[in-house]
Amino acid sequence: MTTHTPASMHALVVLGTGRAHAKAILLGEHSVVYGAPAVAVPVSSLTTTATLRPAIGSLISCALYEGPSSAAPSHLAPVQAAWRAASAHVGLGTEGLELAVESALPIARGMGSSAATAAAIVRAVADAADTVLEATEEHELIQEAERAAHLTPSGIDARTVVAETPLRFEGGTFQPLSVAAPFALVIADTGRPGATSAAIASVRSLREREPAATDAAIARLGDLAEGCVTDLATGGHAELGLRLRAAHELLVGLGVSSPELDTLVQAAHAAGSPGAKLTGGGQGGCIIALAPSVAAAGPLARELAEAGAAQAWTTIIGGTA
């Protein structure tokens, strides 16, 4: 006797699963564009999961679209790029599969949403093919999708969304950083999308008009990022807070902040944060605030929500002690 599995049962069969998490720039945005160092941190509390299941045809299911991959809208080009590149790399087709993506990451907030999605997809495909990718292979596949999203990505997002520790980035090279003691960080969303491309263009224009002052600010931002490496390694909590404050003032001077960002930074300081600043491209998006202690991270997040943050998340780097 022949039995047939109902189509609805396909949803219960998982062929491969992959996960990645958010990231935030701790120090060095904008100056990193000009070759200065930057430090990025993983935000493990915000994750993206990709799952491959049997299907009829080739399907995509996510918050923005459900249907055949051939009819997916153009804004899902990075998703398509990650799926196709990873499938070709491991010798797995896309026909007969549904790619389902679930993400807690906000879009256009400087938290690596596109890179995390790409990383989760690459890992799901590798899992389905029972293949273990080398770190360099995985990175290049994520970058292929990132190029579909950002044309010339630096690679900092692709590295940090799969990292377990903070990373120092400079000129295309990455260095995992040691952390002597737990640092609790709160990321708060203004509710307004960031404008990275416009902000980068604005800094470039300012540099053409005022080269000396702009180059001095860029150099100082790089110095603050370099000092942050020492702060993490030595447990310099107060020192890191001062660097975050100084960086935000410089970014305001470069014209990449916004009233919403400044309001949340001021609210973080009023709530006891040793230092807070915008994170990412700016002109919207999020701030990152150092909590006075691990135990104070939750109350700080609540204070920022009361001050107008659309959402707030906490992450701890260097352990949970």
Coordinates of C-alpha atoms in Angstrom, one line a residue:
M1 CA 0.0 0.0 0.0
T2 CA 1.4 3.4 -1.0
T3 CA 1.0 6.4 1.4
H4 CA 1.4 10.1 0.6
T5 CA 2.6 12.8 2.9
P6 CA 0.2 15.8 2.9
A7 CA 1.7 19.0 1.7
S8 CA 1.0 20.5 5.1
M9 CA 3.4 18.0 6.7
H10 CA 6.3 19.6 4.8
A11 CA 6.2 22.4 7.3
L12 CA 7.2 19.9 10.0
V13 CA 10.2 18.6 8.1
V14 CA 13.4 20.7 8.7
L15 CA 16.3 20.0 6.3
G16 CA 18.6 22.8 7.6
T17 CA 18.8 25.6 10.1
G18 CA 21.1 28.6 10.5
R19 CA 21.3 31.5 12.9
A20 CA 23.1 34.8 13.3
H21 CA 22.8 37.8 15.5
A22 CA 22.8 41.6 15.4
K23 CA 25.8 43.9 15.7
A24 CA 26.5 47.4 16.8
I25 CA 29.4 49.8 16.3
L26 CA 30.8 50.7 19.6
L27 CA 33.3 53.3 18.3
G28 CA 34.7 54.3 14.9
E29 CA 31.7 54.8 12.6
H30 CA 32.5 57.3 9.8
S31 CA 36.2 57.5 10.7
V32 CA 36.5 53.8 9.6
V33 CA 35.5 54.9 6.1
Y34 CA 38.8 56.9 6.0
G35 CA 41.0 54.0 7.2
A36 CA 40.8 54.5 11.0
P37 CA 40.0 51.6 13.3
A38 CA 36.5 50.8 14.5
V39 CA 35.3 48.4 17.2
A40 CA 32.1 46.4 16.7
V41 CA 30.2 44.3 19.2
P42 CA 27.9 41.3 18.8
V43 CA 24.3 41.8 20.0
S44 CA 23.4 38.2 20.8
S45 CA 20.0 39.0 22.2
L46 CA 18.7 39.8 18.7
T47 CA 18.8 36.8 16.3
T48 CA 17.8 35.8 12.8
T49 CA 16.9 32.2 11.9
A50 CA 16.7 30.7 8.5
T51 CA 15.1 27.3 7.9
L52 CA 15.0 25.1 4.8
R53 CA 12.0 22.8 4.4
P54 CA 10.7 20.5 1.5
A55 CA 8.3 22.3 -0.8
I56 CA 6.8 22.2 -4.3
G57 CA 8.9 24.6 -6.3
S58 CA 11.3 27.2 -4.8
L59 CA 9.6 29.3 -2.2
I60 CA 10.6 32.2 0.2
S61 CA 8.7 32.9 3.4
C62 CA 9.6 36.0 5.5
A63 CA 7.9 39.0 7.0
L64 CA 8.2 41.0 3.8
Y65 CA 7.1 38.3 1.3
E66 CA 5.7 34.8 0.9
G67 CA 5.7 33.1 -2.5
P68 CA 7.8 31.7 -5.3
S69 CA 11.4 32.9 -5.3
S70 CA 11.1 33.7 -9.0
A71 CA 8.5 36.4 -8.1
A72 CA 10.2 37.8 -5.1
P73 CA 10.4 41.7 -5.0
S74 CA 13.7 43.4 -5.7
H75 CA 14.3 44.4 -2.1
L76 CA 14.8 40.6 -1.4
A77 CA 17.8 40.5 -3.8
P78 CA 20.2 40.0 -0.9
V79 CA 18.2 37.0 0.3
Q80 CA 18.2 35.6 -3.2
A81 CA 21.9 36.2 -3.5
A82 CA 22.7 34.4 -0.3
W83 CA 20.5 31.4 -1.1
R84 CA 21.8 31.0 -4.6
A85 CA 25.5 31.6 -3.7
A86 CA 25.5 29.2 -0.8
S87 CA 23.5 26.5 -2.7
A88 CA 25.9 26.7 -5.7
H89 CA 28.9 26.5 -3.3
V90 CA 27.7 23.3 -1.6
G91 CA 26.1 21.7 -4.7
L92 CA 22.5 22.0 -3.4
G93 CA 19.7 23.3 -5.6
T94 CA 16.9 25.6 -4.6
E95 CA 14.1 23.7 -6.3
G96 CA 11.9 21.7 -4.0
L97 CA 12.8 23.9 -1.1
E98 CA 11.2 26.6 1.0
L99 CA 13.5 29.1 2.6
A100 CA 11.8 30.6 5.7
V101 CA 13.5 33.5 7.5
E102 CA 12.4 34.9 10.9
S103 CA 14.3 37.9 12.3
A104 CA 14.1 40.0 15.4
L105 CA 16.5 42.6 14.0
P106 CA 15.0 46.0 13.0
I107 CA 15.7 47.0 9.4
A108 CA 17.7 50.1 8.5
R109 CA 18.9 50.7 12.1
G110 CA 22.6 50.0 11.7
M111 CA 22.4 46.6 13.4
G112 CA 23.4 44.4 10.5
S113 CA 20.0 43.1 9.5
S114 CA 21.0 42.2 5.9
A115 CA 24.3 40.6 7.0
A116 CA 22.6 38.6 9.8
T117 CA 20.0 37.3 7.3
A118 CA 22.6 36.3 4.8
A119 CA 24.7 34.6 7.5
A120 CA 21.6 32.6 8.7
I121 CA 20.8 31.6 5.1
V122 CA 24.3 30.5 4.4
R123 CA 24.4 28.4 7.5
A124 CA 21.0 26.8 6.9
V125 CA 22.1 25.8 3.4
A126 CA 25.4 24.3 4.7
D127 CA 23.4 22.5 7.4
A128 CA 21.0 21.0 4.8
A129 CA 24.0 19.9 2.7
D130 CA 25.7 18.5 5.8
T131 CA 28.7 20.7 5.0
V132 CA 31.0 22.5 7.4
L133 CA 32.2 25.8 5.9
E134 CA 35.6 27.3 6.7
A135 CA 35.3 30.8 8.2
T136 CA 36.7 32.3 5.0
E137 CA 34.2 30.5 2.8
E138 CA 31.3 31.5 5.0
H139 CA 32.5 35.2 5.1
E140 CA 32.7 35.4 1.3
L141 CA 29.3 33.9 0.8
I142 CA 27.8 36.4 3.3
Q143 CA 29.7 39.2 1.5
E144 CA 28.2 38.2 -1.8
A145 CA 24.7 38.9 -0.4
E146 CA 26.0 42.1 1.3
R147 CA 27.2 43.3 -2.1
A148 CA 23.7 42.9 -3.4
A149 CA 22.5 45.0 -0.5
H150 CA 25.3 47.6 -0.1
L151 CA 27.4 47.4 -3.3
T152 CA 30.8 47.8 -1.5
P153 CA 30.4 46.5 2.1
S154 CA 33.4 46.9 4.4
G155 CA 32.9 43.4 5.8
I156 CA 32.5 44.6 9.4
D157 CA 28.8 43.5 9.5
A158 CA 29.5 40.1 7.9
R159 CA 32.2 39.4 10.5
T160 CA 30.4 40.7 13.6
V161 CA 27.0 39.0 13.0
V162 CA 28.7 35.7 13.5
A163 CA 31.3 36.7 16.1
E164 CA 31.2 35.8 19.7
T165 CA 33.5 38.6 20.9
P166 CA 34.0 42.3 20.0
L167 CA 36.1 42.9 16.9
R168 CA 38.6 45.6 16.0
F169 CA 38.4 46.4 12.3
E170 CA 40.9 48.4 10.3
G171 CA 41.6 48.4 6.5
G172 CA 39.8 45.1 5.9
T173 CA 41.5 43.2 8.7
F174 CA 39.8 41.9 11.9
Q175 CA 41.1 41.2 15.3
P176 CA 39.0 39.5 18.1
L177 CA 39.3 41.5 21.3
S178 CA 39.7 40.3 24.9
V179 CA 37.3 41.7 27.5
A180 CA 38.5 41.7 31.1
A181 CA 35.1 42.3 32.8
P182 CA 31.5 42.3 31.8
F183 CA 30.2 45.4 30.0
A184 CA 26.5 45.9 29.7
L185 CA 25.2 47.9 26.7
V186 CA 21.8 49.1 25.9
I187 CA 20.8 49.8 22.3
A188 CA 17.8 52.1 21.9
D189 CA 16.0 52.7 18.6
T190 CA 14.7 56.2 17.7
G191 CA 12.0 54.6 15.5
R192 CA 13.4 56.5 12.6
P193 CA 15.5 54.6 9.9
G194 CA 19.1 55.5 9.7
A195 CA 20.5 57.1 6.5
T196 CA 24.0 55.7 6.2
S197 CA 24.7 56.6 2.6
A198 CA 23.4 60.1 3.0
A199 CA 25.4 60.6 6.2
I200 CA 28.6 59.3 4.6
A201 CA 28.0 61.7 1.7
S202 CA 27.4 64.6 4.1
V203 CA 30.8 63.9 5.9
R204 CA 32.5 63.7 2.5
S205 CA 31.0 67.1 1.5
L206 CA 32.0 68.6 4.9
R207 CA 35.6 67.3 4.4
E208 CA 35.8 69.0 1.0
R209 CA 34.7 72.3 2.5
E210 CA 36.5 72.1 5.8
P211 CA 39.3 69.6 5.3
A212 CA 41.5 70.4 8.3
A213 CA 38.7 70.4 10.9
T214 CA 37.0 67.3 9.5
D215 CA 40.3 65.3 9.2
A216 CA 41.0 66.3 12.9
A217 CA 37.6 64.9 14.0
I218 CA 38.1 61.8 11.9
A219 CA 41.5 61.2 13.5
R220 CA 40.2 61.8 17.0
L221 CA 37.3 59.3 16.4
G222 CA 40.0 56.7 15.3
D223 CA 42.0 57.4 18.5
L224 CA 38.9 56.9 20.6
A225 CA 38.2 53.5 18.9
E226 CA 41.8 52.5 19.5
G227 CA 41.6 53.5 23.2
C228 CA 38.4 51.4 23.5
V229 CA 40.5 48.3 22.8
T230 CA 42.5 49.0 25.9
D231 CA 39.4 49.8 27.9
L232 CA 37.9 46.4 27.1
A233 CA 41.1 44.6 27.8
T234 CA 41.6 46.3 31.2
G235 CA 38.0 46.6 32.4
G236 CA 38.1 50.4 32.0
H237 CA 34.4 51.1 32.5
A238 CA 34.6 54.8 33.3
E239 CA 37.2 55.4 30.6
L240 CA 35.0 53.7 28.0
G241 CA 32.1 55.9 29.1
L242 CA 34.1 59.1 28.5
R243 CA 35.2 57.9 25.1
L244 CA 31.6 57.2 24.1
R245 CA 30.6 60.8 25.2
A246 CA 33.5 62.3 23.3
A247 CA 32.7 60.3 20.2
H248 CA 29.1 61.5 20.1
E249 CA 30.1 65.1 20.4
L250 CA 32.4 64.6 17.4
L251 CA 29.7 62.9 15.4
V252 CA 27.3 65.8 16.2
G253 CA 30.0 68.2 14.9
L254 CA 30.2 66.1 11.7
G255 CA 26.5 66.6 11.2
V256 CA 25.5 62.9 11.3
S257 CA 23.3 63.0 14.5
S258 CA 19.7 64.0 14.7
P259 CA 17.4 65.5 17.4
E260 CA 16.0 62.1 18.1
L261 CA 19.4 60.6 18.6
D262 CA 20.6 63.5 20.8
T263 CA 17.4 63.2 23.0
L264 CA 18.1 59.5 23.7
V265 CA 21.8 60.2 24.4
Q266 CA 20.9 62.9 26.9
A267 CA 18.3 60.6 28.5
A268 CA 20.8 57.9 28.9
H269 CA 23.2 60.2 30.6
A270 CA 20.4 61.5 32.9
A271 CA 19.6 57.9 33.8
G272 CA 23.2 57.2 34.9
S273 CA 24.9 55.9 31.8
P274 CA 28.7 56.7 31.9
G275 CA 28.5 57.3 28.2
A276 CA 26.2 57.0 25.2
K277 CA 26.4 57.9 21.5
L278 CA 24.8 57.2 18.2
T279 CA 25.7 53.9 16.6
G280 CA 25.9 53.2 12.9
G281 CA 25.5 55.7 10.0
G282 CA 23.4 58.2 12.0
Q283 CA 20.7 60.7 10.9
G284 CA 18.3 58.2 12.5
G285 CA 18.7 54.7 13.8
C286 CA 19.9 53.8 17.2
I287 CA 22.1 54.9 20.1
I288 CA 24.3 52.7 22.2
A289 CA 24.6 53.4 25.9
L290 CA 27.0 51.9 28.5
A291 CA 25.0 50.8 31.6
P292 CA 26.4 51.7 35.0
S293 CA 26.5 47.9 35.8
V294 CA 25.1 44.6 34.4
A295 CA 22.2 44.9 36.9
A296 CA 21.4 48.4 35.8
A297 CA 21.0 47.5 32.1
G298 CA 17.3 46.6 32.4
P299 CA 16.4 49.8 34.3
L300 CA 18.4 51.9 31.8
A301 CA 16.5 50.3 28.9
R302 CA 13.2 51.1 30.6
E303 CA 14.3 54.7 31.1
L304 CA 15.2 55.1 27.4
A305 CA 11.8 53.6 26.5
E306 CA 10.1 56.2 28.7
A307 CA 12.2 58.9 27.0
G308 CA 10.8 58.0 23.6
A309 CA 12.8 55.0 22.3
A310 CA 10.7 52.8 20.0
Q311 CA 12.5 49.7 21.2
A312 CA 15.5 49.0 23.5
W313 CA 17.7 45.9 23.8
T314 CA 20.5 44.9 26.1
T315 CA 23.6 42.9 25.5
I316 CA 26.5 41.9 27.7
I317 CA 30.0 41.5 26.4
G318 CA 32.7 39.8 28.4
G319 CA 30.5 37.4 30.3
T320 CA 27.6 37.7 32.7
A321 CA 29.3 38.0 36.0

